[in-house]
Short mmCIF file of C-alpha atoms in Angstrom, two decimals:
data_model
loop_
_atom_site.label_atom_id
_atom_site.label_comp_id
_atom_site.label_asym_id
_atom_site.label_seq_id
_atom_site.Cartn_x
_atom_site.Cartn_y
_atom_site.Cartn_z
CA GLY A 1022 0.03 0.00 0.01
CA GLN A 1023 0.92 3.65 -0.19
CA GLN A 1024 3.30 5.06 2.29
CA LEU A 1025 4.32 8.56 3.06
CA ASN A 1026 7.99 9.51 2.51
CA GLN A 1027 9.66 10.68 5.71
CA SER A 1028 13.17 12.18 6.00
CA PRO A 1029 15.59 11.75 7.37
CA GLN A 1030 15.32 8.05 7.87
CA SER A 1031 17.50 8.27 10.84
CA MET A 1032 19.20 11.01 12.92
CA PHE A 1033 22.06 10.93 15.28
CA ILE A 1034 22.17 14.04 17.52
CA GLN A 1035 23.65 15.21 20.77
CA GLU A 1036 21.41 16.03 23.77
CA GLY A 1037 20.25 19.60 23.71
CA GLU A 1038 20.23 19.87 19.90
CA ASP A 1039 17.09 20.80 17.93
CA VAL A 1040 15.55 18.26 15.51
CA SER A 1041 13.62 18.73 12.28
CA MET A 1042 11.95 15.93 10.24
CA ASN A 1043 9.37 16.03 7.45
CA CYS A 1044 6.86 13.94 5.67
CA THR A 1045 5.72 14.30 2.09
CA SER A 1046 2.92 12.74 0.07
CA SER A 1047 1.95 12.66 -3.56
CA SER A 1048 -1.78 13.10 -2.53
CA ILE A 1049 -3.58 15.59 -0.37
CA PHE A 1050 -4.60 14.88 3.20
CA ASN A 1051 -6.79 17.04 5.41
CA THR A 1052 -5.47 15.41 8.60
CA TRP A 1053 -1.82 14.99 9.59
CA LEU A 1054 -0.87 13.12 12.76
CA TRP A 1055 2.57 12.60 14.34
CA TYR A 1056 3.23 9.56 16.55
CA LYS A 1057 6.29 8.38 18.57
CA GLN A 1058 6.95 4.70 19.06
CA ASP A 1059 9.28 3.47 21.76
CA PRO A 1060 10.73 -0.14 21.55
CA GLY A 1061 8.13 -2.74 22.38
CA GLU A 1062 5.33 -0.17 22.54
CA GLY A 1063 2.46 1.01 20.40
CA PRO A 1064 2.65 4.41 18.67
CA VAL A 1065 1.73 7.32 20.95
CA LEU A 1066 0.06 10.39 19.44
CA LEU A 1067 2.05 13.59 19.80
CA ILE A 1068 0.37 16.17 17.63
CA ALA A 1069 -2.71 16.27 15.35
CA LEU A 1070 -3.15 18.83 12.64
CA TYR A 1071 -6.33 19.51 10.90
CA LYS A 1072 -5.94 22.67 8.88
CA ALA A 1073 -3.60 23.59 6.04
CA GLY A 1074 -1.01 26.00 7.33
CA GLU A 1075 -1.70 25.15 11.01
CA LEU A 1076 1.22 25.27 13.44
CA THR A 1077 0.63 23.45 16.69
CA SER A 1078 2.84 22.95 19.68
CA ASN A 1079 3.00 20.37 22.39
CA GLY A 1080 5.73 21.28 24.95
CA ARG A 1081 9.07 21.15 23.05
CA LEU A 1082 7.39 19.71 19.93
CA THR A 1083 5.99 21.84 17.14
CA ALA A 1084 4.38 20.46 13.94
CA GLN A 1085 3.14 22.25 10.90
CA PHE A 1086 0.50 21.28 8.31
CA GLY A 1087 1.86 22.24 4.91
CA ILE A 1088 -0.09 24.73 2.79
CA THR A 1089 -0.21 22.32 -0.12
CA ARG A 1090 -1.74 19.73 2.25
CA LYS A 1091 0.91 17.30 0.82
CA ASP A 1092 3.44 17.64 3.59
CA SER A 1093 4.04 18.16 7.25
CA PHE A 1094 6.95 19.02 9.56
CA LEU A 1095 7.86 18.10 13.09
CA ASN A 1096 10.44 20.00 15.11
CA ILE A 1097 11.76 19.03 18.54
CA SER A 1098 13.64 21.70 20.47
CA ALA A 1099 16.41 20.97 23.04
CA SER A 1100 16.40 17.25 22.73
CA ILE A 1101 16.56 15.03 25.85
CA PRO A 1102 17.26 11.31 26.19
CA SER A 1103 13.62 10.34 26.41
CA ASP A 1104 13.15 11.75 22.89
CA VAL A 1105 14.84 8.65 21.52
CA GLY A 1106 12.52 6.54 19.45
CA ILE A 1107 10.91 6.30 16.02
CA TYR A 1108 8.67 9.09 14.79
CA PHE A 1109 5.92 8.31 12.29
CA CYS A 1110 3.74 10.73 10.40
CA ALA A 1111 0.31 9.62 9.24
CA GLY A 1112 -2.22 11.22 6.87
CA ALA A 1113 -5.88 10.84 6.70
CA ASN A 1114 -8.94 12.48 5.04
CA PHE A 1115 -11.93 13.24 7.26
CA GLY A 1116 -14.71 10.78 6.38
CA ASN A 1117 -12.23 8.14 5.31
CA GLU A 1118 -10.78 6.86 8.56
CA LYS A 1119 -7.78 4.93 7.20
CA LEU A 1120 -4.35 6.21 8.12
CA THR A 1121 -1.49 6.14 5.72
CA PHE A 1122 1.81 5.95 7.61
CA GLY A 1123 5.13 7.42 6.87
CA THR A 1124 8.30 5.31 6.63
CA GLY A 1125 9.50 6.55 10.12
CA THR A 1126 12.40 8.59 11.45
CA ARG A 1127 14.61 6.93 13.91
CA LEU A 1128 16.08 9.41 16.45
CA THR A 1129 19.18 8.44 18.41
CA ILE A 1130 20.91 10.60 20.95
CA ILE A 1131 24.65 10.33 21.12
CA PRO A 1132 26.08 10.60 24.59
CA SER B 1248 -8.34 10.05 24.11
CA ALA B 1249 -8.91 6.31 24.77
CA VAL B 1250 -7.18 3.72 26.82
CA ILE B 1251 -6.59 0.50 24.85
CA SER B 1252 -5.29 -2.85 26.08
CA GLN B 1253 -4.20 -5.93 24.07
CA LYS B 1254 -3.73 -9.48 25.15
CA PRO B 1255 -1.38 -11.23 24.85
CA SER B 1256 1.44 -8.62 24.91
CA ARG B 1257 3.69 -11.29 23.24
CA ASP B 1258 3.74 -14.83 22.15
CA ILE B 1259 5.97 -17.45 20.53
CA CYS B 1260 4.07 -19.91 18.44
CA GLN B 1261 4.75 -22.85 16.22
CA ARG B 1262 4.09 -22.77 12.56
CA GLY B 1263 0.71 -24.10 11.42
CA THR B 1264 -1.01 -22.96 14.64
CA SER B 1265 -3.31 -19.97 15.11
CA LEU B 1266 -3.29 -17.15 17.63
CA THR B 1267 -6.15 -14.91 18.70
CA ILE B 1268 -5.26 -11.30 19.86
CA GLN B 1269 -7.79 -9.44 21.97
CA CYS B 1270 -8.21 -5.65 22.01
CA GLN B 1271 -10.26 -3.90 24.67
CA VAL B 1272 -10.93 -0.14 24.82
CA ASP B 1273 -12.28 1.78 27.87
CA SER B 1274 -15.11 3.58 26.00
CA GLN B 1275 -17.48 2.86 23.15
CA VAL B 1276 -15.99 3.59 19.76
CA THR B 1277 -17.38 3.18 16.30
CA MET B 1278 -14.18 2.51 14.37
CA MET B 1279 -11.57 0.00 15.42
CA PHE B 1280 -8.65 -1.12 13.19
CA TRP B 1281 -5.94 -3.72 13.07
CA TYR B 1282 -2.48 -3.01 11.82
CA ARG B 1283 0.65 -5.13 11.27
CA GLN B 1284 4.15 -3.82 11.78
CA GLN B 1285 6.83 -6.06 10.39
CA PRO B 1286 10.32 -5.92 12.01
CA GLY B 1287 11.95 -2.55 11.29
CA GLN B 1288 9.02 -1.33 9.16
CA SER B 1289 6.12 1.13 9.38
CA LEU B 1290 2.56 0.16 10.13
CA THR B 1291 0.26 -1.36 7.49
CA LEU B 1292 -3.58 -1.49 7.87
CA ILE B 1293 -4.88 -5.09 7.81
CA ALA B 1294 -8.65 -4.36 8.23
CA THR B 1295 -11.34 -2.24 9.72
CA ALA B 1296 -13.32 -4.11 12.36
CA ASN B 1297 -17.00 -3.26 11.89
CA GLN B 1298 -19.39 -3.76 14.76
CA GLY B 1299 -22.19 -6.17 13.70
CA SER B 1300 -20.91 -6.89 10.25
CA GLU B 1301 -17.94 -8.47 8.51
CA ALA B 1302 -14.54 -6.66 8.58
CA THR B 1303 -13.32 -4.65 5.65
CA TYR B 1304 -9.89 -5.95 4.58
CA GLU B 1305 -7.14 -4.03 2.75
CA SER B 1306 -5.57 -5.24 -0.43
CA GLY B 1307 -3.20 -8.23 0.35
CA PHE B 1308 -5.10 -9.31 3.48
CA VAL B 1309 -7.89 -11.91 3.51
CA ILE B 1310 -10.48 -13.07 6.03
CA ASP B 1311 -9.34 -16.80 5.92
CA LYS B 1312 -5.95 -15.72 7.13
CA PHE B 1313 -6.93 -12.89 9.51
CA PRO B 1314 -10.50 -13.46 10.79
CA ILE B 1315 -11.72 -10.57 12.86
CA SER B 1316 -14.49 -10.38 15.32
CA ARG B 1317 -16.23 -7.20 16.73
CA PRO B 1318 -19.03 -8.30 19.05
CA ASN B 1319 -19.55 -4.78 20.68
CA LEU B 1320 -18.33 -1.24 20.60
CA THR B 1321 -15.45 -1.85 23.14
CA PHE B 1322 -13.93 -5.15 22.02
CA SER B 1323 -12.38 -6.86 18.93
CA THR B 1324 -10.26 -9.88 18.16
CA LEU B 1325 -7.83 -10.62 15.41
CA THR B 1326 -6.75 -14.16 14.64
CA VAL B 1327 -3.68 -15.01 12.78
CA SER B 1328 -4.36 -18.32 11.24
CA ASN B 1329 -2.03 -21.14 10.05
CA MET B 1330 0.92 -19.12 11.01
CA SER B 1331 4.28 -19.20 9.23
CA PRO B 1332 7.54 -17.33 10.24
CA GLU B 1333 6.62 -14.55 7.79
CA ASP B 1334 3.71 -13.70 10.20
CA SER B 1335 6.24 -12.63 12.88
CA SER B 1336 5.30 -9.07 13.48
CA ILE B 1337 3.79 -6.66 15.92
CA TYR B 1338 0.03 -6.59 15.62
CA LEU B 1339 -1.64 -3.34 16.82
CA CYS B 1340 -5.23 -2.31 17.28
CA SER B 1341 -6.32 1.22 17.11
CA VAL B 1342 -9.53 3.15 17.68
CA GLU B 1343 -10.81 6.32 16.20
CA VAL B 1344 -12.00 9.12 18.42
CA SER B 1345 -14.16 11.64 16.72
CA GLY B 1346 -14.62 15.31 17.49
CA ALA B 1347 -16.93 17.77 15.81
CA SER B 1348 -14.75 18.06 12.85
CA THR B 1349 -11.69 16.13 13.73
CA ASP B 1350 -10.73 12.45 13.89
CA THR B 1351 -7.81 11.00 15.78
CA GLN B 1352 -6.60 7.42 16.04
CA TYR B 1353 -5.08 5.95 19.31
CA PHE B 1354 -3.18 2.71 19.44
CA GLY B 1355 -2.94 -0.20 21.81
CA PRO B 1356 0.43 -1.35 23.03
CA GLY B 1357 0.76 -4.14 20.48
CA THR B 1358 1.13 -7.79 20.44
CA ARG B 1359 4.63 -9.09 19.48
CA LEU B 1360 4.32 -12.39 17.68
CA THR B 1361 7.19 -14.63 16.86
CA VAL B 1362 6.55 -17.76 14.72
CA LEU B 1363 9.09 -20.56 14.84
#
């Protein structure tokens, strides 16, 4: 099935650095969701975006819904060890409940 | 939001056997879904579990291999039938929580299946 393209595929950063990742699609979505998955756990919802151009924050996390509705961005400021994990974007269209997931970005913090 | 539990959390099974995974949510929800996450991969939707009717399967997934039950608005089961090592994956259920004009999906903790 279709998957959204996420980049980068992996990131190796030092604690305290800011992180940026993005997600692109060939088709339009009217909902973008960002999840974080820790090893052995299910994905946990971080941020939900419902409007083109919307910029939403959740603590140190900020996500934006692209104007074209074909992309979304997630930023993490001042990374800490518990930010380690895999981040997935997911797109959906209201009225069609299926989520299309991105390929994931694995975040590793170098001591 | 919704609190979702899955049983079992993990299992190791022999090829040719079947495993039934349970998903329980703490509130009534209309939409429940089952996903598969193969090792190192993203999530792929298996099917939508419809209450009171047959599940709706995605391309590449069939009812004989992944029978699903949805007896009420808080519970669903997924069976992985006649298992082979290729079925080794994490199986996740999710539920949709709807707002006035927004939908959000929440996931259970997953069931890690290893088939020998």
